[in-house]
Amino acid sequence: SASAPPIKAVKFGNDIVLGDETVLFRHDKTFYHPTAILVEVSDDLEDDAINAKLEEIKGLDFERVGLQYHLDGVAVVEKSGNPERFAQVVGQVAAATDRSLLLLSENVDALKAALPGVADRKPLVGSAVESNYEEVVKLAKEHNVPVIIKADGLDALSELVEKAQKLEYKEFVLDPGSRKPSQTMANLTHMRRLAIKKKFRPFGYPVIAFTTKDEPLAEVTEASVYVAKYASAVVLKASTKAQLLPLMSWRQNLYTDPQKPIQVEPVLHAVGEVNENSPVYLTTNFSLTYYSVEGEVEASKVPSYILPIDTDGTSVLTAYAAGKYEPEQIAKALEASGVADKVKHRKLIIPGYVAVISGKLEEVSGWKVIVGPRESSGIISFTRTLEL
């Protein structure tokens, strides 16, 4: 219908929403649903290798700059040619992890063998191709799970989607078939443009991309292109923390709302086992600034207090330029924080970039102001010379 969103929202697994995007560029509004990242487990691996992979997958939850990152799901890929083996591995994976599942095979018998056992987990299933789409879409409809429609190239894909839509089921995720990074990126970009600018209905669905590189660093680089250029889900083989954290950080940065900087609570934070002699650092409540300072303070091994001033989530210089880092405002926050009851000294360390406010701040707050380093990276060497 005319009022339908340009890209349909499709849910699978643990309520992961794919699609439902409205713009080509983040700054036009924002991107809403972060790319789902799934790690591939192939059914032609030995059981021990599968268990080792599942063990790695268990550890793929992170915290970075105060945000939680998680691996979204596991893609079980049928390469054995054996429906029973595929069903067995799907069961093994489902028992070992509660992450969302993707079942991938173009063999209808393999999907029929594996899907009933995990249908209640609402996996994404694929792939419906020209030769089997009626059966695969029917199977997905029967179990009420979303299905990948795959064809080689955009013309073939749009035709196949139009045929599949006639089967009275529209929980689709699209795969334009190409496995060369440059071609995949071009396809994903064309599909997004056609869906949003031209309201081209056959492409009004989420899209999925698969990496082809074998070397983990190259593979993560390839995946990061798909995260940036419109893939609603990406499937890759890399499965260690060191490989996936950069990809998740990249995703996080793309999917933050550019109109709402990420902020931390502007209250007094204690780092380490603080006492009445602990230093007091002043910063802003922009999360990147705050966590940079917190990380360096922690690394300095000197337990300290950090007071982020509410600057609407802007950095030190931006806040100062906008009049949001004024001595009077800081003095009020200092008093409200209750830090005066926690330390016996009256010394406050301010960022080096705002040294200019030190005189006025001393006057209005009654605290002695120490001008700290300009960058948080200078905190460790600064603490060595610090005398409170």
mmCIF file of C-alpha atoms in Angstrom:
data_model
loop_
_atom_site.group_PDB
_atom_site.id
_atom_site.type_symbol
_atom_site.label_atom_id
_atom_site.label_comp_id
_atom_site.label_asym_id
_atom_site.label_seq_id
_atom_site.Cartn_x
_atom_site.Cartn_y
_atom_site.Cartn_z
ATOM 1 C CA SER A 1 0.000 0.000 0.000
ATOM 2 C CA ALA A 2 1.051 3.614 -0.456
ATOM 3 C CA SER A 3 1.429 4.125 3.297
ATOM 4 C CA ALA A 4 3.722 1.103 3.749
ATOM 5 C CA PRO A 5 7.251 1.980 4.901
ATOM 6 C CA PRO A 6 9.830 2.013 2.060
ATOM 7 C CA ILE A 7 11.645 -0.940 3.674
ATOM 8 C CA LYS A 8 9.590 -3.484 5.595
ATOM 9 C CA ALA A 9 10.525 -4.396 9.179
ATOM 10 C CA VAL A 10 11.188 -8.131 9.443
ATOM 11 C CA LYS A 11 11.700 -9.774 12.837
ATOM 12 C CA PHE A 12 13.551 -12.977 13.567
ATOM 13 C CA GLY A 13 15.116 -14.809 16.493
ATOM 14 C CA ASN A 14 15.270 -12.850 19.737
ATOM 15 C CA ASP A 15 13.158 -10.011 18.376
ATOM 16 C CA ILE A 16 15.929 -8.733 16.111
ATOM 17 C CA VAL A 17 14.400 -6.201 13.724
ATOM 18 C CA LEU A 18 15.844 -6.024 10.220
ATOM 19 C CA GLY A 19 15.030 -3.215 7.791
ATOM 20 C CA ASP A 20 12.511 -0.476 8.590
ATOM 21 C CA GLU A 21 14.972 2.191 7.437
ATOM 22 C CA THR A 22 13.823 5.443 5.890
ATOM 23 C CA VAL A 23 16.906 7.321 4.648
ATOM 24 C CA LEU A 24 19.971 6.829 2.462
ATOM 25 C CA PHE A 25 22.270 8.869 4.673
ATOM 26 C CA ARG A 26 22.425 8.897 8.444
ATOM 27 C CA HIS A 27 22.504 12.702 8.700
ATOM 28 C CA ASP A 28 19.161 12.942 6.860
ATOM 29 C CA LYS A 29 17.539 11.569 10.014
ATOM 30 C CA THR A 30 19.103 8.485 11.586
ATOM 31 C CA PHE A 31 19.495 4.753 10.975
ATOM 32 C CA TYR A 32 17.251 2.716 13.253
ATOM 33 C CA HIS A 33 18.048 -0.991 13.288
ATOM 34 C CA PRO A 34 21.728 -1.930 13.584
ATOM 35 C CA THR A 35 23.007 -4.599 11.194
ATOM 36 C CA ALA A 36 22.621 -8.058 12.733
ATOM 37 C CA ILE A 37 26.025 -9.767 12.872
ATOM 38 C CA LEU A 38 25.972 -13.569 12.610
ATOM 39 C CA VAL A 39 28.829 -16.064 12.777
ATOM 40 C CA GLU A 40 28.778 -19.016 10.401
ATOM 41 C CA VAL A 41 28.906 -22.619 11.609
ATOM 42 C CA SER A 42 29.128 -25.145 8.786
ATOM 43 C CA ASP A 43 27.628 -28.636 9.078
ATOM 44 C CA ASP A 44 30.623 -30.248 7.341
ATOM 45 C CA LEU A 45 32.858 -29.487 10.340
ATOM 46 C CA GLU A 46 33.634 -32.247 12.852
ATOM 47 C CA ASP A 47 31.561 -32.120 16.063
ATOM 48 C CA ASP A 48 34.619 -31.068 18.089
ATOM 49 C CA ALA A 49 35.278 -28.150 15.746
ATOM 50 C CA ILE A 50 31.619 -27.117 15.993
ATOM 51 C CA ASN A 51 31.754 -27.234 19.803
ATOM 52 C CA ALA A 52 34.967 -25.171 19.810
ATOM 53 C CA LYS A 53 33.286 -22.576 17.580
ATOM 54 C CA LEU A 54 30.218 -22.512 19.859
ATOM 55 C CA GLU A 55 32.499 -22.020 22.866
ATOM 56 C CA GLU A 56 34.056 -18.985 21.132
ATOM 57 C CA ILE A 57 30.606 -17.647 20.296
ATOM 58 C CA LYS A 58 29.620 -17.793 23.991
ATOM 59 C CA GLY A 59 32.248 -15.167 24.764
ATOM 60 C CA LEU A 60 31.117 -12.626 22.183
ATOM 61 C CA ASP A 61 29.547 -10.071 24.518
ATOM 62 C CA PHE A 62 31.461 -6.867 25.196
ATOM 63 C CA GLU A 63 31.257 -3.601 27.042
ATOM 64 C CA ARG A 64 32.850 -0.560 25.432
ATOM 65 C CA VAL A 65 32.437 3.126 26.339
ATOM 66 C CA GLY A 66 29.653 2.098 28.696
ATOM 67 C CA LEU A 67 27.671 0.337 25.956
ATOM 68 C CA GLN A 68 26.894 -3.370 25.674
ATOM 69 C CA TYR A 69 27.737 -5.131 22.402
ATOM 70 C CA HIS A 70 26.495 -8.627 21.550
ATOM 71 C CA LEU A 71 26.889 -11.061 18.708
ATOM 72 C CA ASP A 72 23.359 -11.311 17.311
ATOM 73 C CA GLY A 73 23.239 -14.823 16.001
ATOM 74 C CA VAL A 74 24.630 -18.012 14.524
ATOM 75 C CA ALA A 75 24.170 -19.013 10.881
ATOM 76 C CA VAL A 76 24.142 -22.783 10.416
ATOM 77 C CA VAL A 77 25.200 -23.419 6.813
ATOM 78 C CA GLU A 78 24.482 -26.707 5.051
ATOM 79 C CA LYS A 79 27.543 -27.872 3.105
ATOM 80 C CA SER A 80 27.356 -31.602 3.850
ATOM 81 C CA GLY A 81 24.665 -32.451 1.300
ATOM 82 C CA ASN A 82 23.031 -34.502 4.060
ATOM 83 C CA PRO A 83 19.652 -33.322 5.487
ATOM 84 C CA GLU A 84 20.008 -35.473 8.647
ATOM 85 C CA ARG A 85 23.463 -34.058 9.385
ATOM 86 C CA PHE A 86 22.171 -30.506 8.863
ATOM 87 C CA ALA A 87 19.243 -31.104 11.244
ATOM 88 C CA GLN A 88 21.617 -32.621 13.804
ATOM 89 C CA VAL A 89 24.005 -29.626 13.687
ATOM 90 C CA VAL A 90 21.097 -27.159 13.895
ATOM 91 C CA GLY A 91 19.944 -29.012 17.028
ATOM 92 C CA GLN A 92 23.482 -28.977 18.456
ATOM 93 C CA VAL A 93 23.822 -25.222 17.873
ATOM 94 C CA ALA A 94 20.333 -24.463 19.216
ATOM 95 C CA ALA A 95 21.084 -26.412 22.410
ATOM 96 C CA ALA A 96 24.397 -24.631 22.957
ATOM 97 C CA THR A 97 23.362 -21.017 22.404
ATOM 98 C CA ASP A 98 20.298 -18.870 22.917
ATOM 99 C CA ARG A 99 21.394 -16.406 20.239
ATOM 100 C CA SER A 100 19.209 -15.973 17.154
ATOM 101 C CA LEU A 101 19.501 -18.588 14.402
ATOM 102 C CA LEU A 102 19.783 -18.554 10.617
ATOM 103 C CA LEU A 103 19.357 -21.862 8.755
ATOM 104 C CA LEU A 104 20.970 -21.714 5.337
ATOM 105 C CA SER A 105 20.511 -24.333 2.638
ATOM 106 C CA GLU A 106 19.087 -24.406 -0.856
ATOM 107 C CA ASN A 107 18.135 -28.036 -0.292
ATOM 108 C CA VAL A 108 14.443 -28.101 0.634
ATOM 109 C CA ASP A 109 14.800 -31.515 2.314
ATOM 110 C CA ALA A 110 17.531 -30.167 4.599
ATOM 111 C CA LEU A 111 15.337 -27.225 5.625
ATOM 112 C CA LYS A 112 12.360 -29.535 6.168
ATOM 113 C CA ALA A 113 14.497 -31.768 8.385
ATOM 114 C CA ALA A 114 15.978 -28.945 10.464
ATOM 115 C CA LEU A 115 13.307 -26.256 10.770
ATOM 116 C CA PRO A 116 10.539 -27.994 12.795
ATOM 117 C CA GLY A 117 12.889 -28.612 15.743
ATOM 118 C CA VAL A 118 13.774 -24.923 16.107
ATOM 119 C CA ALA A 119 10.748 -23.161 14.580
ATOM 120 C CA ASP A 120 9.735 -21.797 18.001
ATOM 121 C CA ARG A 121 13.054 -19.857 18.042
ATOM 122 C CA LYS A 122 11.802 -18.024 14.910
ATOM 123 C CA PRO A 123 14.971 -18.503 12.871
ATOM 124 C CA LEU A 124 15.603 -16.793 9.558
ATOM 125 C CA VAL A 125 15.673 -19.492 6.847
ATOM 126 C CA GLY A 126 17.103 -19.505 3.366
ATOM 127 C CA SER A 127 17.481 -19.576 0.621
ATOM 128 C CA ALA A 128 14.505 -19.502 -1.706
ATOM 129 C CA VAL A 129 15.957 -19.517 -5.236
ATOM 130 C CA GLU A 130 14.329 -19.773 -8.676
ATOM 131 C CA SER A 131 14.313 -23.585 -8.604
ATOM 132 C CA ASN A 132 12.789 -24.089 -5.142
ATOM 133 C CA TYR A 133 11.127 -20.838 -4.073
ATOM 134 C CA GLU A 134 7.570 -22.168 -3.954
ATOM 135 C CA GLU A 135 8.475 -24.961 -1.545
ATOM 136 C CA VAL A 136 10.810 -22.874 0.611
ATOM 137 C CA VAL A 137 8.407 -19.930 0.947
ATOM 138 C CA LYS A 138 5.572 -22.368 1.707
ATOM 139 C CA LEU A 139 7.715 -24.008 4.417
ATOM 140 C CA ALA A 140 8.573 -20.620 5.945
ATOM 141 C CA LYS A 141 4.914 -19.575 5.844
ATOM 142 C CA GLU A 142 3.836 -22.824 7.492
ATOM 143 C CA HIS A 143 6.243 -22.241 10.414
ATOM 144 C CA ASN A 144 5.762 -18.457 10.412
ATOM 145 C CA VAL A 145 9.463 -17.646 10.018
ATOM 146 C CA PRO A 146 11.109 -15.092 7.701
ATOM 147 C CA VAL A 147 12.777 -16.352 4.519
ATOM 148 C CA ILE A 148 15.717 -15.249 2.357
ATOM 149 C CA ILE A 149 14.921 -14.732 -1.325
ATOM 150 C CA LYS A 150 18.090 -15.138 -3.388
ATOM 151 C CA ALA A 151 18.799 -14.565 -7.068
ATOM 152 C CA ASP A 152 21.826 -13.596 -9.077
ATOM 153 C CA GLY A 153 21.696 -9.889 -9.871
ATOM 154 C CA LEU A 154 19.048 -7.243 -9.337
ATOM 155 C CA ASP A 155 16.814 -7.983 -12.336
ATOM 156 C CA ALA A 156 16.511 -11.660 -11.483
ATOM 157 C CA LEU A 157 15.968 -10.815 -7.806
ATOM 158 C CA SER A 158 13.153 -8.330 -8.425
ATOM 159 C CA GLU A 159 11.389 -10.875 -10.677
ATOM 160 C CA LEU A 160 11.753 -13.636 -8.087
ATOM 161 C CA VAL A 161 10.453 -11.381 -5.287
ATOM 162 C CA GLU A 162 7.381 -10.533 -7.377
ATOM 163 C CA LYS A 163 6.703 -14.246 -7.947
ATOM 164 C CA ALA A 164 7.260 -15.085 -4.279
ATOM 165 C CA GLN A 165 4.912 -12.304 -3.130
ATOM 166 C CA LYS A 166 2.083 -14.063 -4.975
ATOM 167 C CA LEU A 167 2.357 -16.924 -2.474
ATOM 168 C CA GLU A 168 0.600 -14.695 0.098
ATOM 169 C CA TYR A 169 3.646 -14.351 2.351
ATOM 170 C CA LYS A 170 5.920 -11.355 2.638
ATOM 171 C CA GLU A 171 8.357 -11.930 5.498
ATOM 172 C CA PHE A 172 11.334 -11.642 3.165
ATOM 173 C CA VAL A 173 15.023 -10.811 3.466
ATOM 174 C CA LEU A 174 16.794 -10.319 0.129
ATOM 175 C CA ASP A 175 20.140 -11.664 -1.089
ATOM 176 C CA PRO A 176 21.285 -10.228 -4.444
ATOM 177 C CA GLY A 177 23.538 -13.253 -4.929
ATOM 178 C CA SER A 178 26.843 -11.555 -5.688
ATOM 179 C CA ARG A 179 29.804 -12.636 -3.572
ATOM 180 C CA LYS A 180 32.361 -10.108 -4.855
ATOM 181 C CA PRO A 181 32.674 -7.213 -2.377
ATOM 182 C CA SER A 182 32.553 -4.408 -4.979
ATOM 183 C CA GLN A 183 29.534 -5.911 -6.737
ATOM 184 C CA THR A 184 27.758 -6.646 -3.452
ATOM 185 C CA MET A 185 28.254 -3.064 -2.291
ATOM 186 C CA ALA A 186 26.931 -1.739 -5.614
ATOM 187 C CA ASN A 187 23.902 -4.059 -5.414
ATOM 188 C CA LEU A 188 23.080 -3.116 -1.813
ATOM 189 C CA THR A 189 23.387 0.592 -2.662
ATOM 190 C CA HIS A 190 21.162 0.324 -5.761
ATOM 191 C CA MET A 191 18.569 -1.638 -3.797
ATOM 192 C CA ARG A 192 18.455 0.924 -0.993
ATOM 193 C CA ARG A 193 18.150 3.802 -3.476
ATOM 194 C CA LEU A 194 15.392 2.096 -5.435
ATOM 195 C CA ALA A 195 13.479 1.262 -2.241
ATOM 196 C CA ILE A 196 13.736 4.730 -0.723
ATOM 197 C CA LYS A 197 13.884 7.130 -3.667
ATOM 198 C CA LYS A 198 11.700 5.247 -6.146
ATOM 199 C CA LYS A 199 9.534 3.289 -3.673
ATOM 200 C CA PHE A 200 10.339 0.214 -5.782
ATOM 201 C CA ARG A 201 8.295 -2.402 -3.931
ATOM 202 C CA PRO A 202 10.204 -5.596 -4.811
ATOM 203 C CA PHE A 203 13.256 -4.155 -3.016
ATOM 204 C CA GLY A 204 11.293 -2.844 -0.030
ATOM 205 C CA TYR A 205 12.731 -5.560 2.240
ATOM 206 C CA PRO A 206 15.819 -5.945 4.432
ATOM 207 C CA VAL A 207 18.976 -7.270 2.731
ATOM 208 C CA ILE A 208 21.588 -9.791 3.864
ATOM 209 C CA ALA A 209 25.262 -10.011 2.851
ATOM 210 C CA PHE A 210 27.821 -12.814 3.161
ATOM 211 C CA THR A 211 31.575 -12.338 3.371
ATOM 212 C CA THR A 212 33.861 -14.358 1.093
ATOM 213 C CA LYS A 213 37.367 -13.547 2.341
ATOM 214 C CA ASP A 214 39.098 -16.284 4.337
ATOM 215 C CA GLU A 215 41.698 -14.245 6.202
ATOM 216 C CA PRO A 216 39.907 -12.841 9.308
ATOM 217 C CA LEU A 217 41.211 -9.260 9.022
ATOM 218 C CA ALA A 218 40.228 -9.052 5.344
ATOM 219 C CA GLU A 219 36.883 -10.624 6.190
ATOM 220 C CA VAL A 220 36.085 -8.121 8.944
ATOM 221 C CA THR A 221 37.088 -5.284 6.591
ATOM 222 C CA GLU A 222 34.708 -6.696 3.974
ATOM 223 C CA ALA A 223 31.927 -7.016 6.567
ATOM 224 C CA SER A 224 32.461 -3.407 7.667
ATOM 225 C CA VAL A 225 31.725 -2.277 4.088
ATOM 226 C CA TYR A 226 28.401 -4.133 4.188
ATOM 227 C CA VAL A 227 27.541 -2.709 7.617
ATOM 228 C CA ALA A 228 28.183 0.789 6.255
ATOM 229 C CA LYS A 229 26.390 0.201 2.997
ATOM 230 C CA TYR A 230 22.978 -0.968 3.948
ATOM 231 C CA ALA A 231 23.154 -4.675 4.852
ATOM 232 C CA SER A 232 20.472 -5.468 7.457
ATOM 233 C CA ALA A 233 22.394 -8.630 8.375
ATOM 234 C CA VAL A 234 25.945 -9.836 7.720
ATOM 235 C CA VAL A 235 27.190 -13.428 7.990
ATOM 236 C CA LEU A 236 30.904 -14.050 8.534
ATOM 237 C CA LYS A 237 33.271 -16.786 9.698
ATOM 238 C CA ALA A 238 35.495 -14.705 12.004
ATOM 239 C CA SER A 239 34.532 -15.483 15.590
ATOM 240 C CA THR A 240 37.119 -14.170 18.045
ATOM 241 C CA LYS A 241 36.695 -11.109 20.235
ATOM 242 C CA ALA A 242 39.631 -9.299 18.645
ATOM 243 C CA GLN A 243 38.101 -9.740 15.202
ATOM 244 C CA LEU A 244 34.517 -8.804 16.030
ATOM 245 C CA LEU A 245 34.896 -5.920 18.488
ATOM 246 C CA PRO A 246 36.096 -3.461 15.778
ATOM 247 C CA LEU A 247 33.156 -4.457 13.570
ATOM 248 C CA MET A 248 30.686 -3.941 16.412
ATOM 249 C CA SER A 249 32.249 -0.588 17.333
ATOM 250 C CA TRP A 250 31.924 0.514 13.714
ATOM 251 C CA ARG A 251 28.279 -0.570 13.692
ATOM 252 C CA GLN A 252 27.624 1.254 16.967
ATOM 253 C CA ASN A 253 29.072 4.492 15.604
ATOM 254 C CA LEU A 254 26.965 4.334 12.442
ATOM 255 C CA TYR A 255 23.742 3.582 14.281
ATOM 256 C CA THR A 256 23.885 6.300 16.920
ATOM 257 C CA ASP A 257 21.454 9.146 16.355
ATOM 258 C CA PRO A 258 23.552 12.070 15.031
ATOM 259 C CA GLN A 259 21.126 14.504 16.670
ATOM 260 C CA LYS A 260 21.538 12.953 20.124
ATOM 261 C CA PRO A 261 25.127 12.576 21.293
ATOM 262 C CA ILE A 262 25.677 9.601 23.619
ATOM 263 C CA GLN A 263 25.801 10.890 27.183
ATOM 264 C CA VAL A 264 26.733 9.634 30.619
ATOM 265 C CA GLU A 265 24.931 10.532 33.823
ATOM 266 C CA PRO A 266 26.327 13.898 35.038
ATOM 267 C CA VAL A 267 26.900 12.659 38.607
ATOM 268 C CA LEU A 268 30.063 12.046 40.616
ATOM 269 C CA HIS A 269 31.807 8.828 39.513
ATOM 270 C CA ALA A 270 34.378 7.000 41.635
ATOM 271 C CA VAL A 271 37.200 5.110 39.915
ATOM 272 C CA GLY A 272 38.984 2.554 42.103
ATOM 273 C CA GLU A 273 39.115 2.480 45.924
ATOM 274 C CA VAL A 274 38.673 6.197 46.540
ATOM 275 C CA ASN A 275 39.406 7.916 49.864
ATOM 276 C CA GLU A 276 39.418 11.429 51.318
ATOM 277 C CA ASN A 277 42.697 12.255 49.542
ATOM 278 C CA SER A 278 41.629 11.132 46.060
ATOM 279 C CA PRO A 279 42.035 13.623 43.186
ATOM 280 C CA VAL A 280 38.904 15.134 41.625
ATOM 281 C CA TYR A 281 38.822 15.439 37.817
ATOM 282 C CA LEU A 282 36.392 17.574 35.874
ATOM 283 C CA THR A 283 35.182 16.596 32.389
ATOM 284 C CA THR A 284 31.969 16.676 30.301
ATOM 285 C CA ASN A 285 29.171 14.137 29.973
ATOM 286 C CA PHE A 286 29.865 13.326 26.309
ATOM 287 C CA SER A 287 30.446 9.585 26.583
ATOM 288 C CA LEU A 288 33.556 9.423 24.399
ATOM 289 C CA THR A 289 35.196 12.195 26.412
ATOM 290 C CA TYR A 290 34.130 10.720 29.741
ATOM 291 C CA TYR A 291 35.225 7.143 28.987
ATOM 292 C CA SER A 292 38.555 8.323 27.550
ATOM 293 C CA VAL A 293 39.205 10.109 30.847
ATOM 294 C CA GLU A 294 37.926 7.210 32.948
ATOM 295 C CA GLY A 295 40.130 4.705 31.095
ATOM 296 C CA GLU A 296 43.263 6.795 31.618
ATOM 297 C CA VAL A 297 42.437 7.505 35.277
ATOM 298 C CA GLU A 298 41.971 3.776 35.831
ATOM 299 C CA ALA A 299 45.288 3.030 34.092
ATOM 300 C CA SER A 300 47.055 5.618 36.285
ATOM 301 C CA LYS A 301 46.329 3.354 39.311
ATOM 302 C CA VAL A 302 45.422 6.434 41.375
ATOM 303 C CA PRO A 303 41.847 6.039 42.737
ATOM 304 C CA SER A 304 40.025 9.242 41.783
ATOM 305 C CA TYR A 305 36.686 10.985 41.463
ATOM 306 C CA ILE A 306 35.467 12.185 38.069
ATOM 307 C CA LEU A 307 32.713 14.771 37.781
ATOM 308 C CA PRO A 308 31.210 15.051 34.284
ATOM 309 C CA ILE A 309 29.399 18.372 33.871
ATOM 310 C CA ASP A 310 26.109 18.232 31.940
ATOM 311 C CA THR A 311 27.042 19.771 28.585
ATOM 312 C CA ASP A 312 24.224 18.072 26.613
ATOM 313 C CA GLY A 313 26.726 15.428 25.573
ATOM 314 C CA THR A 314 29.275 17.712 23.934
ATOM 315 C CA SER A 315 33.064 17.583 24.242
ATOM 316 C CA VAL A 316 35.138 20.017 26.325
ATOM 317 C CA LEU A 317 35.967 22.574 23.618
ATOM 318 C CA THR A 318 32.546 22.361 21.965
ATOM 319 C CA ALA A 319 30.852 22.872 25.333
ATOM 320 C CA TYR A 320 33.115 25.795 26.244
ATOM 321 C CA ALA A 321 32.525 27.455 22.864
ATOM 322 C CA ALA A 322 28.761 27.047 23.318
ATOM 323 C CA GLY A 323 28.792 28.568 26.817
ATOM 324 C CA LYS A 324 27.939 25.229 28.471
ATOM 325 C CA TYR A 325 31.135 24.971 30.521
ATOM 326 C CA GLU A 326 31.041 28.173 32.532
ATOM 327 C CA PRO A 327 32.598 28.586 36.017
ATOM 328 C CA GLU A 328 29.230 29.373 37.662
ATOM 329 C CA GLN A 329 27.621 26.243 36.221
ATOM 330 C CA ILE A 330 30.622 24.104 37.237
ATOM 331 C CA ALA A 331 30.575 25.523 40.780
ATOM 332 C CA LYS A 332 26.882 24.608 41.111
ATOM 333 C CA ALA A 333 27.514 21.060 39.838
ATOM 334 C CA LEU A 334 30.467 20.729 42.206
ATOM 335 C CA GLU A 335 28.295 21.655 45.163
ATOM 336 C CA ALA A 336 25.383 19.453 44.089
ATOM 337 C CA SER A 337 27.676 16.443 43.592
ATOM 338 C CA GLY A 338 28.533 16.254 47.303
ATOM 339 C CA VAL A 339 32.217 15.713 46.531
ATOM 340 C CA ALA A 340 33.134 18.232 49.254
ATOM 341 C CA ASP A 341 31.918 15.700 51.859
ATOM 342 C CA LYS A 342 34.013 12.939 50.323
ATOM 343 C CA VAL A 343 37.466 14.557 50.136
ATOM 344 C CA LYS A 344 39.275 16.699 52.681
ATOM 345 C CA HIS A 345 41.244 18.734 50.107
ATOM 346 C CA ARG A 346 39.678 21.439 47.918
ATOM 347 C CA LYS A 347 41.587 20.902 44.697
ATOM 348 C CA LEU A 348 39.965 20.395 41.318
ATOM 349 C CA ILE A 349 41.713 19.205 38.135
ATOM 350 C CA ILE A 350 40.273 20.751 34.965
ATOM 351 C CA PRO A 351 40.981 19.910 31.293
ATOM 352 C CA GLY A 352 43.995 21.799 29.913
ATOM 353 C CA TYR A 353 41.948 23.163 27.003
ATOM 354 C CA VAL A 354 39.854 25.301 29.368
ATOM 355 C CA ALA A 355 42.726 26.668 31.478
ATOM 356 C CA VAL A 356 41.231 30.104 30.799
ATOM 357 C CA ILE A 357 38.355 29.480 33.266
ATOM 358 C CA SER A 358 40.624 28.569 36.194
ATOM 359 C CA GLY A 359 40.742 32.030 37.852
ATOM 360 C CA LYS A 360 37.010 32.640 37.748
ATOM 361 C CA LEU A 361 36.272 29.049 38.801
ATOM 362 C CA GLU A 362 38.475 29.412 41.907
ATOM 363 C CA GLU A 363 36.652 32.627 42.758
ATOM 364 C CA VAL A 364 33.098 31.257 42.452
ATOM 365 C CA SER A 365 33.710 27.763 43.843
ATOM 366 C CA GLY A 366 36.267 28.342 46.579
ATOM 367 C CA TRP A 367 38.283 25.374 45.240
ATOM 368 C CA LYS A 368 41.897 25.581 44.117
ATOM 369 C CA VAL A 369 41.980 24.779 40.411
ATOM 370 C CA ILE A 370 44.796 22.671 38.949
ATOM 371 C CA VAL A 371 45.094 22.800 35.162
ATOM 372 C CA GLY A 372 45.409 19.206 33.945
ATOM 373 C CA PRO A 373 46.581 17.848 30.596
ATOM 374 C CA ARG A 374 44.829 18.888 27.377
ATOM 375 C CA GLU A 375 44.296 15.301 26.241
ATOM 376 C CA SER A 376 43.240 12.369 28.425
ATOM 377 C CA SER A 377 46.338 10.494 27.200
ATOM 378 C CA GLY A 378 48.408 12.871 29.352
ATOM 379 C CA ILE A 379 46.693 11.851 32.610
ATOM 380 C CA ILE A 380 49.071 9.014 33.551
ATOM 381 C CA SER A 381 52.223 11.159 33.411
ATOM 382 C CA PHE A 382 50.290 14.047 35.019
ATOM 383 C CA THR A 383 49.384 11.947 38.089
ATOM 384 C CA ARG A 384 53.072 11.229 38.728
ATOM 385 C CA THR A 385 53.739 14.922 39.355
ATOM 386 C CA LEU A 386 50.463 15.593 41.142
ATOM 387 C CA GLU A 387 50.624 16.817 44.718
ATOM 388 C CA LEU A 388 47.334 17.290 46.499
#
